[in-house]
mmCIF file of C-alpha atoms in Angstrom:
data_model
loop_
_atom_site.group_PDB
_atom_site.id
_atom_site.type_symbol
_atom_site.label_atom_id
_atom_site.label_comp_id
_atom_site.label_asym_id
_atom_site.label_seq_id
_atom_site.Cartn_x
_atom_site.Cartn_y
_atom_site.Cartn_z
ATOM 1 C CA UNK A 26 0.000 0.000 0.000
ATOM 2 C CA UNK A 27 1.064 3.618 -0.416
ATOM 3 C CA UNK A 28 2.646 5.226 2.605
ATOM 4 C CA UNK A 29 -0.111 7.354 4.160
ATOM 5 C CA UNK A 30 0.682 10.980 4.838
ATOM 6 C CA UNK A 31 4.287 10.570 3.697
ATOM 7 C CA UNK A 32 4.919 14.276 2.984
ATOM 8 C CA UNK A 33 3.277 15.480 6.158
ATOM 9 C CA UNK A 34 5.015 12.806 8.228
ATOM 10 C CA UNK A 35 8.456 13.879 7.043
ATOM 11 C CA UNK A 36 7.667 17.529 7.783
ATOM 12 C CA UNK A 37 6.345 16.770 11.259
ATOM 13 C CA UNK A 38 9.328 14.535 12.067
ATOM 14 C CA UNK A 39 11.858 17.165 10.999
ATOM 15 C CA UNK A 40 10.088 19.892 12.965
ATOM 16 C CA UNK A 41 9.842 17.751 16.114
ATOM 17 C CA UNK A 42 13.458 16.651 16.126
ATOM 18 C CA UNK A 43 14.644 20.181 15.419
ATOM 19 C CA UNK A 44 12.800 21.359 18.529
ATOM 20 C CA UNK A 45 14.101 18.688 20.860
ATOM 21 C CA UNK A 46 11.193 16.240 20.847
ATOM 22 C CA UNK A 47 12.386 12.664 21.253
ATOM 23 C CA UNK A 48 12.219 10.301 18.274
ATOM 24 C CA UNK A 49 9.701 7.946 19.929
ATOM 25 C CA UNK A 50 7.271 10.781 20.661
ATOM 26 C CA UNK A 51 7.581 12.126 17.143
ATOM 27 C CA UNK A 52 6.877 8.709 15.608
ATOM 28 C CA UNK A 53 3.818 8.201 17.828
ATOM 29 C CA UNK A 54 2.440 11.581 16.781
ATOM 30 C CA UNK A 55 3.080 10.876 13.115
ATOM 31 C CA UNK A 56 1.280 7.515 13.276
ATOM 32 C CA UNK A 57 -1.744 9.115 14.913
ATOM 33 C CA UNK A 58 -1.933 12.175 12.674
ATOM 34 C CA UNK A 59 -0.868 10.906 9.244
ATOM 35 C CA UNK A 60 -3.317 11.615 6.431
ATOM 36 C CA UNK A 61 -3.264 9.830 3.098
ATOM 37 C CA UNK A 62 -2.120 12.176 0.337
ATOM 38 C CA UNK A 63 -3.536 12.121 -3.191
ATOM 39 C CA UNK A 64 -2.469 13.990 -6.312
ATOM 40 C CA UNK A 65 -5.540 14.365 -8.527
ATOM 41 C CA UNK A 66 -5.077 15.277 -12.189
ATOM 42 C CA UNK A 67 -8.008 16.496 -14.270
ATOM 43 C CA UNK A 68 -11.012 18.463 -13.015
ATOM 44 C CA UNK A 69 -13.427 17.979 -15.879
ATOM 45 C CA UNK A 70 -17.060 16.927 -15.679
ATOM 46 C CA UNK A 71 -16.155 13.619 -14.022
ATOM 47 C CA UNK A 72 -12.867 14.528 -12.367
ATOM 48 C CA UNK A 73 -14.113 17.464 -10.294
ATOM 49 C CA UNK A 74 -16.872 15.582 -8.439
ATOM 50 C CA UNK A 75 -14.547 12.608 -7.951
ATOM 51 C CA UNK A 76 -11.861 14.813 -6.408
ATOM 52 C CA UNK A 77 -14.510 16.391 -4.202
ATOM 53 C CA UNK A 78 -15.477 12.934 -2.929
ATOM 54 C CA UNK A 79 -11.866 12.306 -1.877
ATOM 55 C CA UNK A 80 -11.730 15.616 -0.010
ATOM 56 C CA UNK A 81 -14.992 14.774 1.745
ATOM 57 C CA UNK A 82 -13.498 11.412 2.758
ATOM 58 C CA UNK A 83 -10.781 13.269 4.668
ATOM 59 C CA UNK A 84 -7.886 12.728 2.283
ATOM 60 C CA UNK A 85 -5.200 15.361 1.693
ATOM 61 C CA UNK A 86 -5.687 16.226 -1.978
ATOM 62 C CA UNK A 87 -3.506 18.294 -4.320
ATOM 63 C CA UNK A 88 -5.206 19.103 -7.631
ATOM 64 C CA UNK A 89 -3.847 19.895 -11.081
ATOM 65 C CA UNK A 90 -5.725 20.858 -14.212
ATOM 66 C CA UNK A 91 -4.547 21.977 -17.641
ATOM 67 C CA UNK A 92 -6.723 25.079 -17.239
ATOM 68 C CA UNK A 93 -5.315 26.531 -14.024
ATOM 69 C CA UNK A 94 -8.472 28.508 -13.311
ATOM 70 C CA UNK A 95 -10.417 25.296 -12.728
ATOM 71 C CA UNK A 96 -7.878 24.131 -10.155
ATOM 72 C CA UNK A 97 -7.967 27.516 -8.429
ATOM 73 C CA UNK A 98 -11.769 27.507 -8.270
ATOM 74 C CA UNK A 99 -11.832 23.929 -6.990
ATOM 75 C CA UNK A 100 -9.261 24.694 -4.301
ATOM 76 C CA UNK A 101 -11.222 27.745 -3.201
ATOM 77 C CA UNK A 102 -14.390 25.657 -2.868
ATOM 78 C CA UNK A 103 -12.843 22.586 -1.250
ATOM 79 C CA UNK A 104 -9.727 23.758 0.566
ATOM 80 C CA UNK A 105 -7.302 21.612 -1.406
ATOM 81 C CA UNK A 106 -3.744 22.353 -2.411
ATOM 82 C CA UNK A 107 -3.010 23.421 -5.998
ATOM 83 C CA UNK A 108 -0.181 21.792 -7.931
ATOM 84 C CA UNK A 109 1.491 23.809 -10.686
ATOM 85 C CA UNK A 110 2.390 20.666 -12.667
ATOM 86 C CA UNK A 111 1.550 16.950 -12.597
ATOM 87 C CA UNK A 112 5.005 16.393 -11.104
ATOM 88 C CA UNK A 113 4.201 18.745 -8.225
ATOM 89 C CA UNK A 114 0.937 16.879 -7.624
ATOM 90 C CA UNK A 115 2.870 13.609 -7.455
ATOM 91 C CA UNK A 116 5.532 14.828 -5.018
ATOM 92 C CA UNK A 117 5.214 13.035 -1.653
ATOM 93 C CA UNK A 118 1.826 11.609 -2.702
ATOM 94 C CA UNK A 119 0.720 8.147 -1.631
ATOM 95 C CA UNK A 120 -1.594 7.916 -4.635
ATOM 96 C CA UNK A 121 -1.819 9.779 -7.954
ATOM 97 C CA UNK A 122 -5.133 9.635 -9.817
ATOM 98 C CA UNK A 123 -5.699 10.883 -13.359
ATOM 99 C CA UNK A 124 -9.030 11.536 -15.093
ATOM 100 C CA UNK A 125 -8.126 13.084 -18.447
ATOM 101 C CA UNK A 126 -9.538 13.476 -21.934
ATOM 102 C CA UNK A 127 -7.453 11.312 -24.263
ATOM 103 C CA UNK A 128 -4.391 9.150 -24.791
ATOM 104 C CA UNK A 129 -2.041 11.952 -25.856
ATOM 105 C CA UNK A 130 -2.768 14.032 -22.748
ATOM 106 C CA UNK A 131 -2.529 10.985 -20.478
ATOM 107 C CA UNK A 132 0.888 10.038 -21.860
ATOM 108 C CA UNK A 133 2.270 13.580 -21.569
ATOM 109 C CA UNK A 134 0.944 14.058 -18.037
ATOM 110 C CA UNK A 135 2.622 10.857 -16.870
ATOM 111 C CA UNK A 136 5.821 10.626 -18.886
ATOM 112 C CA UNK A 137 6.634 14.243 -19.776
ATOM 113 C CA UNK A 138 9.417 16.271 -18.109
ATOM 114 C CA UNK A 139 6.915 17.764 -15.647
ATOM 115 C CA UNK A 140 4.953 14.523 -15.434
ATOM 116 C CA UNK A 141 3.998 12.150 -12.672
ATOM 117 C CA UNK A 142 6.836 9.697 -13.266
ATOM 118 C CA UNK A 143 9.435 12.447 -12.932
ATOM 119 C CA UNK A 144 8.543 13.119 -9.297
ATOM 120 C CA UNK A 145 6.576 10.261 -7.736
ATOM 121 C CA UNK A 146 8.347 8.401 -4.931
ATOM 122 C CA UNK A 147 9.096 4.707 -5.176
ATOM 123 C CA UNK A 148 6.042 2.698 -4.154
ATOM 124 C CA UNK A 149 3.505 5.380 -5.081
ATOM 125 C CA UNK A 150 0.293 3.895 -6.489
ATOM 126 C CA UNK A 151 -0.572 5.536 -9.812
ATOM 127 C CA UNK A 152 -4.220 5.073 -10.803
ATOM 128 C CA UNK A 153 -5.329 5.734 -14.382
ATOM 129 C CA UNK A 154 -9.083 6.392 -14.574
ATOM 130 C CA UNK A 155 -9.267 7.961 -18.039
ATOM 131 C CA UNK A 156 -10.905 6.281 -21.033
ATOM 132 C CA UNK A 157 -7.911 5.372 -23.175
ATOM 133 C CA UNK A 158 -6.553 2.557 -25.310
ATOM 134 C CA UNK A 159 -5.442 -0.651 -23.565
ATOM 135 C CA UNK A 160 -2.156 -0.201 -25.450
ATOM 136 C CA UNK A 161 -1.612 3.176 -23.785
ATOM 137 C CA UNK A 162 -2.526 1.738 -20.398
ATOM 138 C CA UNK A 163 -0.078 -1.157 -20.687
ATOM 139 C CA UNK A 164 2.667 1.197 -21.858
ATOM 140 C CA UNK A 165 2.138 3.447 -18.830
ATOM 141 C CA UNK A 166 2.033 0.475 -16.465
ATOM 142 C CA UNK A 167 5.357 -0.810 -17.806
ATOM 143 C CA UNK A 168 6.949 2.641 -17.493
ATOM 144 C CA UNK A 169 5.628 2.997 -13.941
ATOM 145 C CA UNK A 170 6.980 -0.367 -12.816
ATOM 146 C CA UNK A 171 10.374 0.444 -14.373
ATOM 147 C CA UNK A 172 10.521 3.459 -12.046
ATOM 148 C CA UNK A 173 9.573 1.498 -8.950
ATOM 149 C CA UNK A 174 5.960 2.686 -8.983
ATOM 150 C CA UNK A 175 2.729 0.686 -8.861
ATOM 151 C CA UNK A 176 0.068 1.128 -11.540
ATOM 152 C CA UNK A 177 -3.653 0.380 -11.476
ATOM 153 C CA UNK A 178 -5.835 0.633 -14.573
ATOM 154 C CA UNK A 179 -9.211 1.846 -13.215
ATOM 155 C CA UNK A 180 -11.626 3.566 -15.631
ATOM 156 C CA UNK A 181 -15.188 4.049 -14.451
ATOM 157 C CA UNK A 182 -18.711 3.435 -15.640
ATOM 158 C CA UNK A 183 -21.377 5.882 -14.573
ATOM 159 C CA UNK A 184 -22.726 9.377 -15.020
ATOM 160 C CA UNK A 185 -21.679 12.694 -13.516
ATOM 161 C CA UNK A 186 -24.459 12.133 -10.963
ATOM 162 C CA UNK A 187 -22.821 8.824 -9.995
ATOM 163 C CA UNK A 188 -19.482 10.617 -9.648
ATOM 164 C CA UNK A 189 -21.099 13.136 -7.311
ATOM 165 C CA UNK A 190 -22.757 10.457 -5.178
ATOM 166 C CA UNK A 191 -19.787 8.064 -5.138
ATOM 167 C CA UNK A 192 -21.725 5.278 -6.865
ATOM 168 C CA UNK A 193 -19.529 4.687 -9.910
ATOM 169 C CA UNK A 194 -18.578 1.193 -11.043
ATOM 170 C CA UNK A 195 -14.777 1.023 -11.132
ATOM 171 C CA UNK A 196 -13.198 -1.323 -13.658
ATOM 172 C CA UNK A 197 -9.841 -2.232 -12.129
ATOM 173 C CA UNK A 198 -6.914 -4.123 -13.573
ATOM 174 C CA UNK A 199 -3.365 -4.663 -12.419
ATOM 175 C CA UNK A 200 -1.525 -6.661 -9.770
ATOM 176 C CA UNK A 201 -3.874 -7.942 -7.060
ATOM 177 C CA UNK A 202 -1.870 -6.265 -4.282
ATOM 178 C CA UNK A 203 -1.867 -2.944 -6.129
ATOM 179 C CA UNK A 204 -5.624 -3.050 -6.715
ATOM 180 C CA UNK A 205 -6.142 -3.882 -3.040
ATOM 181 C CA UNK A 206 -3.983 -0.896 -2.064
ATOM 182 C CA UNK A 207 -5.900 1.386 -4.429
ATOM 183 C CA UNK A 208 -9.225 0.493 -2.821
ATOM 184 C CA UNK A 209 -8.425 2.931 -0.013
ATOM 185 C CA UNK A 210 -8.937 5.854 -2.397
ATOM 186 C CA UNK A 211 -11.324 4.181 -4.834
ATOM 187 C CA UNK A 212 -13.919 3.251 -2.204
ATOM 188 C CA UNK A 213 -15.163 6.848 -1.760
ATOM 189 C CA UNK A 214 -15.696 7.004 -5.525
ATOM 190 C CA UNK A 215 -17.562 3.816 -6.330
ATOM 191 C CA UNK A 216 -20.151 1.382 -5.060
ATOM 192 C CA UNK A 217 -18.584 -1.493 -6.988
ATOM 193 C CA UNK A 218 -14.887 -2.183 -7.596
ATOM 194 C CA UNK A 219 -14.282 -5.036 -10.037
ATOM 195 C CA UNK A 220 -10.846 -6.611 -10.620
ATOM 196 C CA UNK A 221 -10.741 -7.764 -14.240
ATOM 197 C CA UNK A 222 -7.179 -8.986 -14.688
ATOM 198 C CA UNK A 223 -3.869 -7.486 -15.748
ATOM 199 C CA UNK A 224 -3.306 -3.862 -16.783
ATOM 200 C CA UNK A 225 -5.191 -3.066 -19.970
ATOM 201 C CA UNK A 226 -8.229 -5.185 -19.081
ATOM 202 C CA UNK A 227 -9.907 -2.247 -17.342
ATOM 203 C CA UNK A 228 -9.408 -0.044 -20.397
ATOM 204 C CA UNK A 229 -10.759 -2.769 -22.695
ATOM 205 C CA UNK A 230 -13.830 -3.291 -20.503
ATOM 206 C CA UNK A 231 -14.520 0.445 -20.437
ATOM 207 C CA UNK A 232 -14.478 0.559 -24.231
ATOM 208 C CA UNK A 233 -16.875 -2.401 -24.362
ATOM 209 C CA UNK A 234 -19.254 -0.650 -21.955
ATOM 210 C CA UNK A 235 -19.071 2.653 -23.822
ATOM 211 C CA UNK A 236 -19.741 0.902 -27.103
ATOM 212 C CA UNK A 237 -23.130 -0.034 -25.654
ATOM 213 C CA UNK A 238 -23.688 3.392 -24.072
ATOM 214 C CA UNK A 239 -23.077 5.262 -27.312
ATOM 215 C CA UNK A 240 -25.211 2.751 -29.204
ATOM 216 C CA UNK A 241 -28.052 3.382 -26.732
ATOM 217 C CA UNK A 242 -27.603 7.105 -27.207
ATOM 218 C CA UNK A 243 -28.105 6.825 -30.950
ATOM 219 C CA UNK A 244 -30.934 4.296 -30.680
ATOM 220 C CA UNK A 245 -32.834 6.565 -28.270
ATOM 221 C CA UNK A 246 -32.154 9.557 -30.539
ATOM 222 C CA UNK A 247 -33.558 7.764 -33.591
ATOM 223 C CA UNK A 248 -36.579 6.352 -31.773
ATOM 224 C CA UNK A 249 -37.481 9.644 -30.135
ATOM 225 C CA UNK A 250 -37.342 11.542 -33.423
ATOM 226 C CA UNK A 251 -39.367 8.756 -35.064
ATOM 227 C CA UNK A 252 -42.095 9.093 -32.421
ATOM 228 C CA UNK A 253 -42.113 12.877 -32.804
ATOM 229 C CA UNK A 254 -42.411 12.653 -36.585
ATOM 230 C CA UNK A 255 -45.356 10.295 -36.077
ATOM 231 C CA UNK A 256 -47.114 13.054 -34.131
ATOM 232 C CA UNK A 257 -46.374 11.915 -30.561
ATOM 233 C CA UNK A 258 -45.397 14.534 -27.995
ATOM 234 C CA UNK A 259 -41.701 14.308 -27.059
ATOM 235 C CA UNK A 260 -42.292 14.138 -23.313
ATOM 236 C CA UNK A 261 -45.025 11.543 -23.708
ATOM 237 C CA UNK A 262 -42.808 9.403 -25.922
ATOM 238 C CA UNK A 263 -39.916 9.547 -23.483
ATOM 239 C CA UNK A 264 -42.275 8.656 -20.656
ATOM 240 C CA UNK A 265 -43.135 5.476 -22.533
ATOM 241 C CA UNK A 266 -39.433 4.697 -22.955
ATOM 242 C CA UNK A 267 -39.041 4.929 -19.173
ATOM 243 C CA UNK A 268 -41.866 2.441 -18.578
ATOM 244 C CA UNK A 269 -40.935 -0.002 -21.322
ATOM 245 C CA UNK A 270 -38.453 -2.802 -21.943
ATOM 246 C CA UNK A 271 -35.792 -0.244 -22.932
ATOM 247 C CA UNK A 272 -35.789 1.517 -19.525
ATOM 248 C CA UNK A 273 -32.073 1.094 -18.862
ATOM 249 C CA UNK A 274 -30.351 3.399 -16.337
ATOM 250 C CA UNK A 275 -28.907 5.364 -19.278
ATOM 251 C CA UNK A 276 -32.403 6.139 -20.543
ATOM 252 C CA UNK A 277 -33.460 7.363 -17.095
ATOM 253 C CA UNK A 278 -30.525 9.621 -16.281
ATOM 254 C CA UNK A 279 -30.410 11.161 -19.780
ATOM 255 C CA UNK A 280 -34.108 12.082 -19.796
ATOM 256 C CA UNK A 281 -33.580 15.830 -19.356
ATOM 257 C CA UNK A 282 -30.922 15.953 -22.076
ATOM 258 C CA UNK A 283 -33.227 14.351 -24.614
ATOM 259 C CA UNK A 284 -36.412 16.181 -23.600
ATOM 260 C CA UNK A 285 -34.939 19.645 -22.975
ATOM 261 C CA UNK A 286 -31.565 19.830 -24.754
ATOM 262 C CA UNK A 287 -31.302 23.626 -24.658
ATOM 263 C CA UNK A 288 -31.697 23.691 -20.863
ATOM 264 C CA UNK A 289 -29.520 20.741 -19.871
ATOM 265 C CA UNK A 290 -25.747 20.947 -19.190
ATOM 266 C CA UNK A 291 -23.406 18.794 -21.255
ATOM 267 C CA UNK A 292 -22.755 15.448 -19.587
ATOM 268 C CA UNK A 293 -20.734 13.756 -22.348
ATOM 269 C CA UNK A 294 -19.292 15.595 -25.338
ATOM 270 C CA UNK A 295 -20.293 14.212 -28.695
ATOM 271 C CA UNK A 296 -16.703 14.483 -29.932
ATOM 272 C CA UNK A 297 -15.536 12.342 -26.995
ATOM 273 C CA UNK A 298 -18.046 9.681 -28.054
ATOM 274 C CA UNK A 299 -16.255 9.647 -31.422
ATOM 275 C CA UNK A 300 -12.948 9.142 -29.583
ATOM 276 C CA UNK A 301 -14.366 6.248 -27.556
ATOM 277 C CA UNK A 302 -15.753 4.430 -30.575
ATOM 278 C CA UNK A 303 -12.543 4.981 -32.536
ATOM 279 C CA UNK A 304 -10.621 3.314 -29.697
ATOM 280 C CA UNK A 305 -13.172 0.495 -29.517
ATOM 281 C CA UNK A 306 -12.826 -0.135 -33.250
ATOM 282 C CA UNK A 307 -9.032 -0.157 -32.954
ATOM 283 C CA UNK A 308 -9.309 -2.681 -30.128
ATOM 284 C CA UNK A 309 -11.703 -4.778 -32.203
ATOM 285 C CA UNK A 310 -9.183 -4.875 -35.045
ATOM 286 C CA UNK A 311 -6.422 -5.888 -32.618
ATOM 287 C CA UNK A 312 -8.407 -8.761 -31.123
ATOM 288 C CA UNK A 313 -10.267 -9.882 -34.256
ATOM 289 C CA UNK A 314 -13.790 -8.776 -33.307
ATOM 290 C CA UNK A 315 -16.468 -7.321 -35.585
ATOM 291 C CA UNK A 316 -18.334 -4.169 -34.464
ATOM 292 C CA UNK A 317 -20.758 -3.288 -37.281
ATOM 293 C CA UNK A 318 -23.062 -1.261 -35.035
ATOM 294 C CA UNK A 319 -20.155 0.710 -33.622
ATOM 295 C CA UNK A 320 -18.992 1.479 -37.156
ATOM 296 C CA UNK A 321 -22.429 2.864 -38.015
ATOM 297 C CA UNK A 322 -22.685 4.788 -34.758
ATOM 298 C CA UNK A 323 -19.317 6.494 -35.137
ATOM 299 C CA UNK A 324 -20.315 7.505 -38.671
ATOM 300 C CA UNK A 325 -23.479 9.126 -37.311
ATOM 301 C CA UNK A 326 -21.521 10.943 -34.597
ATOM 302 C CA UNK A 327 -19.039 12.212 -37.189
ATOM 303 C CA UNK A 328 -21.846 13.533 -39.385
ATOM 304 C CA UNK A 329 -23.353 15.306 -36.369
ATOM 305 C CA UNK A 330 -19.961 16.743 -35.431
ATOM 306 C CA UNK A 331 -19.430 18.087 -38.955
ATOM 307 C CA UNK A 332 -22.870 19.699 -38.674
ATOM 308 C CA UNK A 333 -21.696 21.659 -35.636
ATOM 309 C CA UNK A 334 -22.709 19.423 -32.710
ATOM 310 C CA UNK A 335 -19.234 18.243 -31.648
ATOM 311 C CA UNK A 336 -19.136 20.388 -28.501
ATOM 312 C CA UNK A 337 -22.715 19.509 -27.580
ATOM 313 C CA UNK A 338 -23.829 16.610 -25.411
ATOM 314 C CA UNK A 339 -23.918 13.341 -27.341
ATOM 315 C CA UNK A 340 -27.723 13.341 -27.043
ATOM 316 C CA UNK A 341 -27.565 16.134 -29.663
ATOM 317 C CA UNK A 342 -27.688 13.317 -32.215
ATOM 318 C CA UNK A 343 -31.461 13.674 -31.801
ATOM 319 C CA UNK A 344 -31.225 17.397 -32.637
ATOM 320 C CA UNK A 345 -29.072 16.549 -35.652
ATOM 321 C CA UNK A 346 -31.637 14.030 -36.897
ATOM 322 C CA UNK A 347 -34.466 16.519 -36.400
ATOM 323 C CA UNK A 348 -32.562 19.098 -38.437
ATOM 324 C CA UNK A 349 -31.790 16.508 -41.127
ATOM 325 C CA UNK A 350 -35.516 15.809 -41.360
ATOM 326 C CA UNK A 351 -36.429 19.465 -41.483
ATOM 327 C CA UNK A 352 -37.886 19.516 -37.971
ATOM 328 C CA UNK A 353 -36.682 22.005 -35.332
#
């Protein structure tokens, strides 16, 4: 397991010894007062509520975000420390957690000159929670181990609401002992922590789950627009969805986005859905699987993105289809 409160413990020990407190008394105080330290990287729609959960659990959290203003605002709201770089977030941390947008950013944040691996102490548990390629995950795990670090592949399934309530499903992979150590900081984030195998398995499982999620998104979009074109009120149609055989959790928690798109905050960018399905199709090619529905769905997302919906929520596929059919 990571060494709880390592940075604080060293500071307290040095201060005590400098002021004449005996070693035994200092060590007793350190054991009783140590707080687990976490460097958290990425304060986006999922990362911010996840970091907030860790603060609420009593952990000592240092946050970093590419847009510094987000880190400053988060620190002001939650009383966390701000790290100027990923390396600063990793210094003296027991755990480093990343929740970032894509493979390129994840690699830079971990392996760059100001990255996690440049500063993390031996034995630190590095937890990758971003949706990335299994190839990227395995590469990072190998680089971490080469530096004496421990790596856990742990993407999540669940909405922003689940991130806020700490009810995510966490798809873990890595060495059994490392996953067990990571549970200390993953437990405040998720209701279910599943160990799926070696590093890369978590990333692969996340892509499989998101293949279904994005397929549901497009199926609901098509069906809702079909019902509307047949003269059925949008809210009435969605109410039937919620009481029918298709009433999956996704359908329930995306109700507002589909019924009132102009009033509902973005939960999942349409362009990120394209990224997910691209990675899923690459994985399918690597393992010899066929994903004909995913191929169709990514084509629909790309058409919607070209039409100007890329920065909208992925449920904007319904808006795109309405516009394609000449219906506002």
